[in-house]
Amino acid sequence: MNTPLLVWIILAPLIGAILNAGFYFYHIKKESISDKVFSIIGTITPLIAFLITLCLFLQMREEGVVFTQTLFTWLSIGNLNIEMKLLGDNLAIFMSMFVTFVGWLIHIYAIGYMKGDNGFGKFFAYFNLFLASMLILVLADNPIILFIGWEGVGVCSYLLIAFYYSDKENVIAGNKAFIANRVGDFGFLLGVVTLFFAIGADSLSFSTIEANINNASTELLMLAGFLLFVGAMGKSAQIPLYVWLPDAMAGPTPISALIHAATMVTAGVYMVARFHFLYSGIEDIGTFIAYIGAFSALFAAIIATRQQDIKKILAYSTMSQLGYMFIGVGLGFYSSGLFHVFTHAFFKAMLFMGAGGIIIALHHEQNIFKIAQHRAQLPIIHFTFLVGVIAIAGIPPFSGFFSKDAILAAAFQDGEYLIWGIGMFTAFLTAFYMFRLYFIVFIAPSKHVAQYVYTSKTITIPLLILSIGAIGAGFLNFPAIFGGSAFVDTWLSQLNSQKIHLAHSTEYILMAASILVAVAGIVVAYKKYAKFDIYNPENEEGIIANKFYVDEFYDKVFVQTSKKVSTFIDKVVDDKIIDGFIMTVCNEFVSFGKKVATIQNANVRFYAAFMLVGMSCIFVYLYISLGL
């Protein structure tokens, strides 16, 4: 069904970005503009996008239609036609719903967090543009248009991570994110090109690719599927392209919340689900994706157990949870993986926003032990943070339990017992390091006399709304074993996801095991950290605390090697060989020219002598050639 509303989901935040950018330039050039103007534009436009998406969702649910909108033909070369076309099917509307809603709440939160900042208007311009880019990615009808949004979120992440560019470390973090994602994006582009030549179609819409997928050989499909996933590795921070994500915490906390909950890092999971028709036919690549997800989840969880920066702990937890999502989509349980994307958006946004509230209250302190030493009384943040920690730990009936348990059950049903075991151990570590964070920040004894610290309502109200989702969002896909309708699985039936069909007794045992490992993690964290001496913090040294020295390894192998190769090319190949050869030739020409110039001496007799010699030569030549 063609509708003009789809484009307005994108245009609403895009217009907000343009208006805020224009007002900001006017603000710095001519006269001051109130932050309220930027706030109103910055928050109303995401709300409009959400309301439009909600209307389309309700219509789709009632009438069972799929929305499309063709804007114009972007490229037409021979038989190849690429249209700027939007697709609002069940998957796109599902993603757009929580991206716009959670994104809107984060925008509201940003008003309080960024209050008084000199770049307030610029921040909201970037923020709106970030949301618009993600919506282009989600609503794209073909991978070329998807790539526009894919690159858009990459650029916006760079702008926002390096927002405080006067600090060199922030610029380095922004560059790191940008470069790491370029590696993944190169893989994504190669995957799209491979797919295009493999299917031999004259269009690159997802429907056309799906219809012609059988035209391609298995080998080319496997290559395309792998290359596309390389893009997902970069965008969704999986091994080995994850190193940018922890450093992305250099940006203001609202951008951390937006990246981790509603945009950017979820793009890779969405992309794999969007290409479900490709990955369903190449199970080996799907299994590879699942194993990368499993090892990424475990690796990040181990690192998180020894981190002391509150935002970096949450960053590694995001990488770990993304690993669970890739287990789900890699094994073909697309709706389960996307359901975890959905629930994760609520509790992860809430955790980051809660951390931001704490950071503001303590004048931008991020070390959890120093936060505990100067503990502030923040009752709403304390409550919502606890809700988020319980949800991510996977304790029922909080949302994280239902989505994570479905993925673990999927791995067990598929016979991937190693993945299941890794997932279970990661669940234990998740409960441990998240409650370690909670006990240190809020519970461990502190000598500081706690006093109530006022927090802006624009910070606390979004937290309370998100806490409702963190508690109850899991019931939207309440499993059939408990009499639920599994609404999300039904809504995403277009993906042809595999379904959980284990015996009820097996499901109960798996659920009980999942709960037990989470409770065990909480108990271990309680015994070690509930009465921890926060004035004698843990040693920051060691292989885990230093993130297994992966950054140092990458620096040595890739960065320093690239510098040496670049220096060699600059100093030897360019200066001595190329420039040396060119300059030698040039110098010889100059030398020859100088010698020739000696005969240009303006002496008439000298010229006459040359003429005489020349004419003599001509006469001699004619005499010989004519045989005279």
XYZ file of C-alpha atoms in Angstrom:
628
model
C 0.000 0.000 0.000
C 1.463 3.331 -1.065
C 1.435 6.014 1.634
C 2.995 9.489 1.798
C 3.522 9.146 5.547
C 6.610 6.930 5.466
C 8.954 9.688 4.364
C 7.699 11.953 7.155
C 9.009 9.485 9.729
C 12.440 10.412 8.388
C 11.737 14.030 7.502
C 10.485 14.978 10.979
C 13.859 14.549 12.754
C 15.722 15.600 9.602
C 13.863 18.917 9.510
C 14.590 19.238 13.240
C 18.291 18.799 12.510
C 18.220 21.432 9.757
C 16.290 23.942 11.891
C 18.508 23.449 14.928
C 21.635 23.762 12.792
C 20.337 26.965 11.204
C 19.331 28.503 14.522
C 22.675 27.487 16.027
C 24.625 29.280 13.276
C 22.409 32.323 13.783
C 22.959 31.964 17.543
C 26.755 32.083 17.301
C 26.914 34.681 14.505
C 24.386 37.321 15.516
C 22.378 37.034 18.686
C 21.610 34.571 21.448
C 18.751 32.100 20.997
C 17.221 30.471 24.056
C 17.990 26.807 24.674
C 14.212 26.300 24.862
C 13.990 26.810 21.099
C 16.519 24.046 20.464
C 14.820 21.851 23.080
C 11.358 22.222 21.583
C 12.520 21.520 18.033
C 14.792 18.705 19.176
C 12.085 16.846 21.102
C 8.929 17.592 19.093
C 10.309 16.219 15.820
C 11.163 12.722 17.191
C 7.736 12.658 18.838
C 6.095 13.382 15.467
C 8.084 10.526 13.923
C 6.922 8.188 16.696
C 3.265 9.202 16.363
C 3.320 8.631 12.587
C 4.935 5.233 13.120
C 2.332 4.382 15.757
C -0.503 5.275 13.348
C 0.989 3.081 10.638
C 1.487 0.249 13.126
C -2.156 0.373 14.190
C -3.338 0.468 10.572
C -1.024 -2.385 9.653
C -2.255 -4.466 12.573
C -5.878 -3.868 11.629
C -5.648 -4.241 7.847
C -2.570 -6.440 7.428
C -1.019 -4.186 4.779
C 2.585 -3.386 3.875
C 3.433 0.260 3.256
C 5.674 1.522 0.461
C 6.571 4.937 -0.912
C 8.574 5.655 -4.051
C 10.146 9.100 -3.917
C 12.121 9.185 -7.174
C 14.473 7.168 -9.365
C 17.916 7.728 -7.975
C 19.972 5.896 -10.571
C 19.139 4.404 -13.966
C 21.943 2.910 -16.083
C 20.931 0.494 -18.815
C 18.773 -2.157 -17.187
C 19.843 -1.185 -13.674
C 17.322 0.922 -11.770
C 17.790 2.025 -8.178
C 14.842 3.859 -6.703
C 14.732 6.057 -3.646
C 11.995 3.940 -2.168
C 10.876 3.305 1.402
C 9.483 0.060 2.769
C 7.263 -0.093 5.838
C 6.760 -3.804 6.400
C 6.344 -5.519 9.775
C 10.082 -5.561 10.470
C 10.645 -1.910 9.533
C 7.655 -0.652 11.531
C 8.650 -2.810 14.521
C 12.129 -1.284 14.544
C 10.876 2.250 13.869
C 8.449 2.047 16.792
C 11.004 1.620 19.546
C 13.766 3.573 17.769
C 11.554 6.673 17.660
C 10.031 6.149 21.120
C 13.240 5.419 22.999
C 15.046 8.030 20.900
C 12.420 10.616 21.845
C 12.884 9.870 25.570
C 16.654 10.192 25.212
C 16.158 13.565 23.511
C 14.079 14.725 26.488
C 16.764 13.447 28.855
C 19.408 15.372 26.888
C 17.687 18.668 27.730
C 18.572 18.261 31.403
C 21.952 16.669 30.802
C 23.222 19.295 28.339
C 21.721 22.275 30.163
C 24.053 25.284 30.013
C 26.396 23.702 27.467
C 27.773 26.143 24.891
C 27.084 23.658 22.109
C 23.495 22.944 23.168
C 21.948 23.756 19.773
C 24.669 21.974 17.827
C 24.193 18.888 19.976
C 20.475 18.687 19.191
C 21.153 19.229 15.484
C 23.509 16.222 15.514
C 21.095 14.261 17.696
C 18.152 14.777 15.341
C 20.325 13.916 12.350
C 21.448 10.716 14.068
C 17.846 9.602 14.537
C 16.931 10.510 10.943
C 19.900 8.480 9.633
C 18.831 5.434 11.629
C 15.304 5.728 10.263
C 16.625 5.877 6.676
C 18.505 2.669 7.418
C 15.437 0.958 8.870
C 12.911 2.064 6.238
C 15.114 1.525 3.164
C 13.686 -0.659 0.402
C 17.095 -1.673 -0.930
C 20.642 -2.047 0.443
C 21.904 1.027 -1.413
C 19.459 3.308 0.409
C 20.134 1.343 3.589
C 23.803 2.163 3.136
C 23.013 5.894 3.107
C 21.544 5.563 6.596
C 24.345 3.149 7.529
C 26.944 5.802 6.713
C 24.790 8.543 8.232
C 24.819 6.964 11.687
C 28.572 6.452 11.314
C 29.178 10.133 10.581
C 26.861 11.267 13.393
C 28.555 8.942 15.860
C 31.892 10.526 14.954
C 30.491 14.044 15.388
C 28.973 13.233 18.766
C 31.765 11.081 20.208
C 34.197 13.897 19.392
C 31.671 16.553 20.452
C 34.066 18.084 22.977
C 36.797 18.320 20.359
C 38.998 20.618 22.433
C 40.048 17.477 24.313
C 42.489 15.491 22.179
C 41.371 12.156 23.660
C 37.806 12.754 22.493
C 38.980 13.414 18.941
C 41.073 10.240 19.002
C 38.029 8.270 20.212
C 35.896 9.732 17.429
C 38.537 8.901 14.830
C 38.841 5.379 16.186
C 35.097 4.809 15.858
C 35.043 6.259 12.365
C 38.022 4.259 11.072
C 36.929 0.949 12.626
C 33.526 1.357 11.026
C 35.073 2.150 7.643
C 36.684 -1.293 7.715
C 33.316 -2.901 8.306
C 31.592 -0.668 5.765
C 34.054 -1.711 3.069
C 33.040 -5.314 3.728
C 29.361 -4.355 3.532
C 29.828 -2.643 0.151
C 31.727 -5.623 -1.246
C 28.903 -7.864 -0.019
C 26.254 -5.803 -1.817
C 28.320 -5.746 -5.038
C 28.884 -9.510 -4.828
C 25.182 -10.087 -4.298
C 24.270 -7.857 -7.229
C 26.483 -9.751 -9.679
C 25.501 -13.110 -8.174
C 21.742 -12.760 -8.682
C 21.955 -11.016 -12.075
C 18.835 -8.903 -11.520
C 18.147 -5.388 -12.780
C 17.051 -4.096 -9.391
C 18.491 -4.215 -5.893
C 15.290 -4.011 -3.852
C 15.088 -6.563 -1.071
C 12.075 -8.188 -2.718
C 13.956 -8.538 -6.028
C 17.022 -9.977 -4.327
C 14.844 -12.495 -2.494
C 12.987 -13.463 -5.676
C 16.256 -14.059 -7.575
C 18.340 -15.510 -4.778
C 18.260 -18.977 -6.349
C 20.049 -17.647 -9.452
C 23.280 -17.330 -7.485
C 25.740 -20.074 -6.678
C 26.133 -21.203 -3.081
C 29.758 -20.053 -3.048
C 28.879 -16.483 -4.058
C 26.018 -16.370 -1.583
C 28.352 -17.488 1.205
C 30.881 -14.830 0.196
C 28.182 -12.142 0.090
C 26.757 -13.234 3.428
C 30.185 -13.167 5.063
C 31.077 -9.741 3.650
C 27.761 -8.262 4.739
C 28.392 -9.587 8.242
C 31.805 -7.902 8.251
C 29.829 -4.666 8.067
C 27.736 -5.832 11.009
C 30.899 -6.628 12.981
C 31.982 -3.011 12.690
C 28.638 -1.347 13.242
C 27.548 -3.657 16.080
C 30.968 -3.937 17.747
C 31.684 -7.645 17.507
C 35.061 -9.390 17.503
C 37.390 -8.244 15.981
C 35.972 -4.769 15.143
C 34.636 -3.943 18.610
C 37.498 -1.776 19.893
C 35.796 1.526 19.072
C 32.766 0.985 21.310
C 34.321 1.415 24.798
C 36.186 4.534 23.647
C 32.916 5.947 22.291
C 32.079 6.791 25.907
C 34.098 9.990 25.369
C 30.934 11.660 24.082
C 28.166 13.089 26.292
C 26.089 10.406 28.032
C 22.908 11.011 25.962
C 24.777 9.973 22.835
C 26.007 6.850 24.635
C 22.393 6.007 25.426
C 21.259 6.640 21.839
C 24.087 4.610 20.281
C 23.653 1.661 22.625
C 19.874 1.529 22.858
C 18.158 2.773 19.713
C 20.636 3.393 16.899
C 23.953 2.390 15.365
C 24.934 -0.788 17.247
C 21.549 -2.405 16.574
C 21.956 -1.703 12.837
C 24.058 -4.820 12.299
C 21.473 -7.102 13.888
C 18.725 -5.448 11.855
C 20.730 -5.856 8.649
C 21.206 -9.597 9.207
C 17.485 -9.967 9.917
C 16.639 -7.917 6.800
C 18.731 -10.360 4.726
C 17.062 -13.348 6.403
C 16.281 -14.901 2.996
C 20.032 -14.921 2.282
C 21.241 -16.308 5.596
C 18.512 -18.959 5.764
C 20.069 -20.585 2.713
C 23.674 -20.474 3.943
C 23.520 -22.074 7.360
C 27.302 -22.295 7.696
C 27.593 -18.497 7.641
C 24.664 -18.291 10.072
C 26.464 -20.628 12.462
C 29.632 -18.555 12.052
C 27.632 -15.442 12.994
C 26.264 -17.214 16.060
C 29.743 -18.256 17.226
C 31.138 -14.753 16.702
C 28.218 -13.493 18.795
C 28.826 -16.063 21.519
C 32.545 -15.367 21.844
C 31.943 -11.606 21.685
C 29.376 -11.898 24.473
C 31.771 -13.895 26.658
C 34.829 -11.773 25.880
C 33.072 -8.497 26.682
C 31.546 -9.899 29.871
C 34.954 -11.015 31.153
C 36.439 -7.565 30.509
C 33.483 -5.842 32.203
C 34.148 -7.685 35.471
C 37.297 -5.617 36.093
C 36.433 -2.198 34.680
C 36.122 0.833 36.949
C 34.608 3.405 34.586
C 30.808 3.245 34.943
C 30.183 4.012 31.265
C 32.752 1.516 30.018
C 31.165 -1.236 32.088
C 27.866 -0.462 30.389
C 29.607 -0.286 26.999
C 31.047 -3.770 27.379
C 27.657 -4.995 28.557
C 26.190 -3.687 25.279
C 28.782 -5.581 23.266
C 27.947 -8.684 25.279
C 24.193 -8.325 24.787
C 24.710 -7.738 21.069
C 26.483 -11.073 21.054
C 23.278 -12.708 22.315
C 21.332 -10.997 19.539
C 23.710 -12.362 16.909
C 23.362 -15.835 18.385
C 19.617 -15.543 17.792
C 19.720 -14.212 14.234
C 22.711 -16.379 13.296
C 20.847 -19.557 14.197
C 17.799 -18.434 12.247
C 15.698 -17.358 15.241
C 15.317 -13.842 13.868
C 12.316 -12.826 15.930
C 14.067 -13.928 19.131
C 17.179 -11.910 18.285
C 15.115 -8.842 17.409
C 13.014 -9.243 20.541
C 16.211 -8.953 22.573
C 17.061 -5.811 20.564
C 13.652 -4.473 21.641
C 13.898 -5.250 25.368
C 17.554 -4.233 25.510
C 16.644 -0.778 24.191
C 14.618 -0.041 27.328
C 16.925 -1.231 30.067
C 20.173 -0.172 28.393
C 18.915 3.354 27.674
C 17.760 3.550 31.282
C 21.106 2.331 32.635
C 23.111 4.830 30.590
C 20.765 7.669 31.470
C 20.936 6.705 35.139
C 24.723 6.645 34.936
C 24.597 10.082 33.347
C 22.482 11.410 36.210
C 25.050 10.100 38.682
C 27.904 11.607 36.682
C 26.229 15.032 36.647
C 25.482 14.882 40.383
C 29.176 14.186 41.096
C 30.569 16.762 38.672
C 31.448 14.309 35.893
C 33.110 11.643 38.014
C 32.961 8.228 36.278
C 35.123 5.950 38.439
C 32.710 3.716 40.351
C 34.834 3.668 43.516
C 35.093 7.467 43.624
C 31.369 7.704 42.910
C 30.790 5.478 45.942
C 33.146 7.539 48.090
C 31.149 10.706 47.330
C 27.775 9.045 47.192
C 24.810 11.262 46.433
C 21.255 10.441 47.367
C 19.408 9.948 44.098
C 16.297 7.885 44.897
C 14.721 7.805 41.426
C 18.008 6.986 39.706
C 18.725 4.346 42.372
C 15.359 2.662 41.769
C 15.532 2.732 37.978
C 19.156 1.611 37.964
C 18.236 -1.393 40.076
C 15.394 -2.214 37.683
C 17.821 -2.062 34.754
C 20.398 -4.236 36.489
C 17.777 -6.881 37.331
C 16.461 -6.790 33.754
C 19.857 -7.242 32.103
C 20.743 -9.977 34.591
C 17.773 -11.980 33.309
C 15.623 -12.271 36.425
C 11.903 -12.912 35.745
C 9.479 -11.291 35.217
C 11.711 -8.453 33.996
C 12.023 -8.083 30.232
C 15.598 -9.265 29.810
C 14.714 -12.722 31.099
C 12.203 -13.532 28.361
C 14.316 -12.312 25.433
C 17.618 -13.774 26.629
C 16.026 -17.085 27.633
C 14.486 -17.458 24.168
C 17.945 -17.125 22.577
C 19.507 -19.648 24.969
C 16.661 -22.075 24.326
C 17.160 -21.604 20.575
C 20.845 -22.543 20.847
C 19.981 -25.614 22.942
C 17.258 -26.716 20.530
C 19.584 -26.308 17.540
C 22.103 -28.640 19.130
C 24.682 -25.876 19.537
C 25.543 -26.883 23.086
C 28.850 -25.002 23.089
C 27.044 -21.769 22.227
C 24.432 -22.561 24.873
C 27.140 -23.196 27.475
C 28.949 -19.967 26.584
C 25.638 -18.108 26.777
C 24.876 -19.557 30.216
C 28.310 -18.675 31.588
C 27.995 -15.204 30.101
C 24.629 -14.862 31.853
C 26.396 -15.628 35.147
C 29.093 -13.041 34.410
C 26.466 -10.483 33.358
C 24.626 -10.796 36.663
C 27.957 -10.641 38.499
C 29.467 -7.535 36.898
C 26.196 -5.595 36.752
C 25.468 -6.209 40.440
C 29.128 -5.489 41.194
C 28.473 -2.087 39.657
C 25.224 -1.671 41.598
C 26.601 -2.742 44.989
C 29.684 -0.532 44.715
C 27.841 2.571 43.522
C 24.763 2.332 45.757
C 25.227 -0.177 48.625
C 28.840 -0.513 49.830
C 29.500 1.466 53.060
C 30.572 5.067 52.470
C 31.817 7.657 54.972
C 30.202 10.396 52.960
C 27.036 11.828 54.479
C 24.475 11.320 51.739
C 22.406 14.367 50.922
C 19.577 14.606 48.451
C 20.751 15.985 45.131
C 18.151 17.638 42.924
C 17.886 16.096 39.482
C 16.028 17.685 36.591
C 12.618 16.233 35.720
C 13.761 15.916 32.118
C 16.184 13.315 33.469
C 13.971 11.492 35.957
C 10.703 11.269 33.971
C 12.244 9.463 30.964
C 13.934 7.095 33.414
C 10.613 6.212 35.043
C 8.941 5.643 31.668
C 11.783 3.400 30.528
C 11.600 1.451 33.792
C 8.054 0.413 32.838
C 9.411 -1.014 29.587
C 12.324 -2.697 31.375
C 9.860 -4.416 33.680
C 6.999 -5.237 31.330
C 8.268 -5.282 27.729
C 8.986 -8.997 27.974
C 5.284 -9.756 28.190
C 4.832 -8.613 24.573
C 6.379 -11.922 23.557
C 5.113 -13.963 26.491
C 5.938 -17.593 25.597
C 3.224 -20.056 24.707
C 4.390 -22.337 27.514
C 2.836 -19.848 29.943
C -0.255 -19.318 27.817
C 1.100 -16.242 26.030
C 0.466 -15.259 22.424
C 4.126 -14.587 21.508
C 3.045 -11.345 19.817
C 6.498 -10.349 18.562
C 7.098 -13.769 16.984
C 3.727 -13.513 15.257
C 4.288 -9.929 14.124
C 7.676 -10.830 12.597
C 6.417 -13.997 10.926
C 7.577 -12.605 7.541
C 11.131 -13.474 8.597
C 10.348 -17.189 8.619
C 12.123 -17.516 11.942
C 12.662 -20.873 13.494
C 10.384 -21.535 16.444
C 11.038 -23.011 19.861
C 9.418 -26.440 19.944
C 11.080 -28.074 22.916
C 9.168 -30.249 25.315
C 7.611 -28.228 28.128
C 9.680 -30.072 30.703
C 12.878 -29.181 28.838
C 11.840 -25.532 28.615
C 11.151 -25.406 32.346
C 14.548 -26.934 33.103
C 16.339 -24.478 30.800
C 14.496 -21.530 32.365
C 15.339 -22.745 35.856
C 18.989 -23.160 34.899
C 19.060 -19.654 33.430
C 17.582 -18.189 36.595
C 19.955 -20.158 38.824
C 23.110 -18.963 37.041
C 21.856 -15.362 37.229
C 21.084 -15.703 40.937
C 24.512 -17.277 41.462
C 26.132 -14.264 39.812
C 24.160 -11.914 42.062
C 25.104 -13.877 45.193
C 28.799 -13.861 44.323
C 28.654 -10.110 43.626
C 26.804 -9.495 46.911
C 29.304 -11.430 48.996
C 32.257 -9.665 47.436
C 30.988 -6.118 46.946
C 28.009 -5.357 49.199
C 30.425 -4.524 52.030
C 33.444 -3.748 49.901
C 36.014 -1.227 51.135
C 35.501 1.434 48.486
C 38.468 3.402 49.846
C 40.768 0.553 48.828
C 39.656 -0.084 45.246
C 40.681 -3.005 43.091
C 43.995 -2.915 41.285
C 43.660 -1.520 37.782
C 46.510 -3.673 36.549
C 46.236 -7.144 35.067
C 45.313 -8.677 31.754
C 41.533 -8.391 32.237
C 41.626 -4.854 33.620
C 43.718 -3.891 30.594
C 41.221 -5.497 28.203
C 43.568 -8.355 27.240
C 45.852 -5.704 25.687
C 43.902 -5.953 22.438
C 44.173 -2.203 21.830
C 47.926 -2.383 22.336
C 48.111 -5.398 20.009
C 46.107 -3.610 17.317
C 48.287 -0.532 17.749
C 51.448 -2.586 17.356
C 50.298 -4.750 14.466
C 48.105 -2.364 12.475
C 48.692 1.241 13.539
C 52.457 1.197 14.020
C 52.989 -1.099 11.039
C 50.879 1.230 8.890
C 52.936 4.185 10.131
C 56.200 2.417 9.256
C 54.923 1.430 5.822
C 53.658 4.985 5.255
C 56.986 6.445 6.398
C 58.889 4.074 4.087
C 56.666 5.017 1.149
C 57.047 8.724 1.972
C 60.764 8.857 2.696
C 62.091 6.105 0.421
C 59.637 5.251 -2.368
C 58.306 8.779 -2.851
C 61.302 10.958 -1.942
C 64.205 8.847 -3.130
C 62.791 6.666 -5.911
C 59.896 8.526 -7.528
C 60.951 12.080 -6.713
C 64.608 11.091 -7.177
C 63.989 9.775 -10.688
C 61.801 12.730 -11.677
C 64.228 15.300 -10.261
C 67.212 13.588 -11.936
C 65.477 13.741 -15.305
C 64.477 17.344 -14.678
C 68.011 18.308 -13.685
C 69.402 16.721 -16.843
C 66.938 18.682 -18.940
C 67.944 21.844 -17.128
C 71.622 21.077 -17.649
C 71.052 20.362 -21.345
C 69.035 23.565 -21.629
C 71.853 25.566 -20.107
C 74.298 24.138 -22.624
C 71.964 24.904 -25.503
C 71.487 28.396 -24.105
C 75.180 29.164 -24.682
C 74.538 29.476 -28.391
C 71.822 32.035 -27.762
C 74.316 34.857 -27.150
C 72.848 37.654 -29.365
C 76.117 37.800 -31.438
C 75.224 38.406 -35.112
C 78.539 37.088 -36.390
C 78.069 33.911 -34.299
C 74.593 33.395 -35.815
C 75.929 34.082 -39.349
C 78.636 31.445 -38.828
C 75.984 28.920 -37.790
C 73.945 29.784 -40.859
C 77.022 29.305 -43.036
C 77.728 25.922 -41.468
C 74.121 24.920 -41.921
C 73.957 25.937 -45.532
C 77.255 24.167 -46.179
C 75.837 20.980 -44.724
C 72.792 21.261 -46.940
C 74.943 21.769 -50.053
C 77.121 18.772 -49.134
C 74.018 16.613 -48.613
C 72.566 17.644 -51.964
C 75.910 17.083 -53.712
C 76.183 13.550 -52.337
C 72.532 12.610 -52.764
C 72.407 13.830 -56.391
C 75.674 12.096 -57.244
C 77.318 15.179 -58.538
